[in-house]
Coordinates of C-alpha atoms in Angstrom, one line a residue:
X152 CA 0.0 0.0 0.0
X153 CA 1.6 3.5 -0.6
X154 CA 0.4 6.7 0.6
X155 CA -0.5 9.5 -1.4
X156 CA 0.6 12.8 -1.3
X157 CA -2.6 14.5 -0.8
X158 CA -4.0 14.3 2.8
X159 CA -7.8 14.0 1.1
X160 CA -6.1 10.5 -0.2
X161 CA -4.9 9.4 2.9
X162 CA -8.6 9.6 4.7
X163 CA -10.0 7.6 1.9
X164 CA -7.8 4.8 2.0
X165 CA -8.0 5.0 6.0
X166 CA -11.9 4.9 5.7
X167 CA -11.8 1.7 3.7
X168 CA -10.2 -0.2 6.3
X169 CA -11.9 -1.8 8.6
X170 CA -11.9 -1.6 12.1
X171 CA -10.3 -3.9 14.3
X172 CA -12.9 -6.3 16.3
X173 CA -11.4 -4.5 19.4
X174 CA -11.7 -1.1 18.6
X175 CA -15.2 -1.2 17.7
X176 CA -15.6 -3.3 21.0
X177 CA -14.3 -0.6 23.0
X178 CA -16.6 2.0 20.8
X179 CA -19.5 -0.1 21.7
X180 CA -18.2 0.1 25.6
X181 CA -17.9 3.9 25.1
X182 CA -21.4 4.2 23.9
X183 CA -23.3 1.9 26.7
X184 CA -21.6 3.6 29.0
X185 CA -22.2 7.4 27.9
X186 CA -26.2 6.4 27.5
X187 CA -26.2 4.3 31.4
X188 CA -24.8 8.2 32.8
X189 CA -27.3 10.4 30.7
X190 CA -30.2 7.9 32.2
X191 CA -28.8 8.9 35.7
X192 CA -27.8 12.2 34.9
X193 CA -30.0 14.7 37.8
X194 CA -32.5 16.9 36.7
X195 CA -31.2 20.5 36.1
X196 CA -34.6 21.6 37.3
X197 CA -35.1 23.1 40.5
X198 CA -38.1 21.6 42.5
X199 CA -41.0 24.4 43.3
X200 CA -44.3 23.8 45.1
X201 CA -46.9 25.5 42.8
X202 CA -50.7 26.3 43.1
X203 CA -53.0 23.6 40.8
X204 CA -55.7 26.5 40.2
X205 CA -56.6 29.7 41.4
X206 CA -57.2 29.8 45.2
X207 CA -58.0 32.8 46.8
X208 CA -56.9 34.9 50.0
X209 CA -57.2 32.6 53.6
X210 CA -58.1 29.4 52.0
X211 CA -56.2 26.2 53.6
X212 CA -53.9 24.7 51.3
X213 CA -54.7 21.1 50.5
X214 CA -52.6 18.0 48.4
X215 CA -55.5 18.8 45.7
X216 CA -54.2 23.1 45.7
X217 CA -51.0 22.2 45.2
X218 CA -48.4 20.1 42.9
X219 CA -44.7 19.9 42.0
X220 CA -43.1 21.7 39.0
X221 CA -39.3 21.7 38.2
X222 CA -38.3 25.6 37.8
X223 CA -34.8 26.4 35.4
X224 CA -33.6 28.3 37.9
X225 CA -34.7 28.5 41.6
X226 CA -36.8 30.9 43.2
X227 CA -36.0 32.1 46.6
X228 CA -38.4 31.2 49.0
X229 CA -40.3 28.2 47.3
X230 CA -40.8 25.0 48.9
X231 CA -39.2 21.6 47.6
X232 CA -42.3 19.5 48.5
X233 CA -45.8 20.1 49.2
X234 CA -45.5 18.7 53.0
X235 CA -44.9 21.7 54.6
X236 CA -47.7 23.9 53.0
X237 CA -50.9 21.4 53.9
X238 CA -52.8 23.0 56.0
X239 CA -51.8 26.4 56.4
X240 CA -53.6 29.3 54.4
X241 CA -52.5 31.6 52.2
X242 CA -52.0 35.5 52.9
X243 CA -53.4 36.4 49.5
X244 CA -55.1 34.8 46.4
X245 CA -52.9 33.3 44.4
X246 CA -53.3 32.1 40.2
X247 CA -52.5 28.4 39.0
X248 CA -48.9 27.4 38.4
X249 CA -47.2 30.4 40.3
X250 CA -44.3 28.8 42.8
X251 CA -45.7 29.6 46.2
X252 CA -43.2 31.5 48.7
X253 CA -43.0 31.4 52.3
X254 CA -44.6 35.1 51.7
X255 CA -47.8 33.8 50.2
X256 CA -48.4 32.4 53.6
X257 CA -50.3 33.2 56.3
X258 CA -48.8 33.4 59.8
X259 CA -50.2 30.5 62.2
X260 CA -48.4 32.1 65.4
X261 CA -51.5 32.5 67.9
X262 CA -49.3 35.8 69.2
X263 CA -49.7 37.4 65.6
X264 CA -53.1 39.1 64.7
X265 CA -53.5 41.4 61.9
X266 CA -55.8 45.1 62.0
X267 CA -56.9 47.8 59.9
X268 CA -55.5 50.9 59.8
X269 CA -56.4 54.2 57.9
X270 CA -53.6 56.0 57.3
X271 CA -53.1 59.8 57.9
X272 CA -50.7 60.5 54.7
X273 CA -52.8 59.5 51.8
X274 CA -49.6 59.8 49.5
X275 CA -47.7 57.2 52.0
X276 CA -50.6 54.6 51.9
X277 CA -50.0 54.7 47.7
X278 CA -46.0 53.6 48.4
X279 CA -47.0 51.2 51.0
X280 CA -46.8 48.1 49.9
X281 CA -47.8 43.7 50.3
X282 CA -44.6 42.6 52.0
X283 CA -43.0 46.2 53.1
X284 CA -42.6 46.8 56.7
X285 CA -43.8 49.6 58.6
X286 CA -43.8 51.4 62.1
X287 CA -47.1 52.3 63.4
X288 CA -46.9 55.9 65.5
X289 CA -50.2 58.0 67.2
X290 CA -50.9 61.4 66.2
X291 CA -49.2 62.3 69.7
X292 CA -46.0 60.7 68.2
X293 CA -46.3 57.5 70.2
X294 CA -44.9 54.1 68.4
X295 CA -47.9 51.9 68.5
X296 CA -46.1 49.1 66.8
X297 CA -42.6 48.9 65.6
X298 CA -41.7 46.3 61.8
X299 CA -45.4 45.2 61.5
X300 CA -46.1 43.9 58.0
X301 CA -48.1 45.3 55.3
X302 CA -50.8 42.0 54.8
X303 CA -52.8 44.3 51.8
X304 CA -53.3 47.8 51.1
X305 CA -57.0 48.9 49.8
X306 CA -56.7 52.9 49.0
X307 CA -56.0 55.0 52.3
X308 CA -56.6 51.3 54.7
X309 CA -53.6 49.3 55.3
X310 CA -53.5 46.1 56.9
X311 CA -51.2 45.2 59.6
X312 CA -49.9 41.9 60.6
X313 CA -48.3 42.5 64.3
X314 CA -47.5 41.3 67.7
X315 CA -51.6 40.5 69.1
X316 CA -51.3 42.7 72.2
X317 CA -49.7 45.6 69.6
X318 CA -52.3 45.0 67.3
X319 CA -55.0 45.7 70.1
X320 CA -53.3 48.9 70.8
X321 CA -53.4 50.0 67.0
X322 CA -57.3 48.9 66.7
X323 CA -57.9 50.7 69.5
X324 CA -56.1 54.1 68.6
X325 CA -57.5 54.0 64.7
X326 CA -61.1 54.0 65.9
X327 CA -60.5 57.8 66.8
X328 CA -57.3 58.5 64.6
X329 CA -55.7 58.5 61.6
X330 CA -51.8 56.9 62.1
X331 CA -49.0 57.5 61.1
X332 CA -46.9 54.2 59.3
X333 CA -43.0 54.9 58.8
X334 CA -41.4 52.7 55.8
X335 CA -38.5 50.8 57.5

């Protein structure tokens, strides 16, 4: 056999040969064993905890509420499985397939109660908003209630989760007054 010049003439006579029984027995090997680690290859998918159809505000989740999607790229807050949201209700209504946060839930502390309260600063109760956290103060410059969270806003009414003996304090101060809230 003689080679030719040309390197185009040297993969042609190359590709006529044929394989040696061992070479293509250790392709073969090669190939099994690249298709056995794609089949156990993890997901790249990050497990989320998502509602199964709209649900609204204070409804308590149940297995038929929820299922299990697997997210490109996480989200902070989501839950991995569905065991730890049975039961408890949501803070606000929610549509189908968004990833539920630890945010969309409601507290279930007994010390925690949530109130009503009108704010004095029209203008503030417009920047207030679901999730910020506020100081409540009197119109004599008392602090009601110091990082109580905004539950929902509805025009110049904010609602408040808070401590339950703060949020008796602030009920009972915004049936005569207007408060202040200060944006931590």
């Amino acid at each position: 056999m003689t080679l030719s010049a040309t390197a185009l003439d040297r993969v042609r006579t190359l590709s006529r040969r044929r394989p040696s029984v061992a070479w293509r027995r250790f392709l073969a090997l090669g190939l099994a064993l690249m298709a056995v680690s794609t089949f156990f290859w993890p997901d790249v998918g990050h497990p989320a905890v998502v509602a199964a159809r709209d649900l609204p505000a204070g409804v308590s989740l149940s297995a038929a509420d929820l299922r299990l999607v697997s997210l490109a790229s996480p989200v902070p807050g989501t839950f991995p499985d569905s065991t730890e949201l049975v039961g408890r209700p949501l803070a606000s209504p929610t549509r189908a397939g968004v990833p539920l946060t630890d945010f969309d839930l409601a507290s279930t502390s007994e010390e925690q109660a949530s109130v009503a309260v009108r704010v004095a600063d029209q203008g503030l109760a417009e920047v207030v908003r679901l999730g910020s956290r506020v100081d409540v103060v009197s119109s004599s410059g008392e602090v009601l209630a110091e990082n109580a969270a905004v539950r929902e806003t509805r025009g110049e009414v904010v609602v408040l989760t808070l401590p339950r003996l703060n949020a008796t304090r602030v009920a009972a101060m915004s049936l005569d007054h207007s408060l202040a809230v200060t944006l931590r």
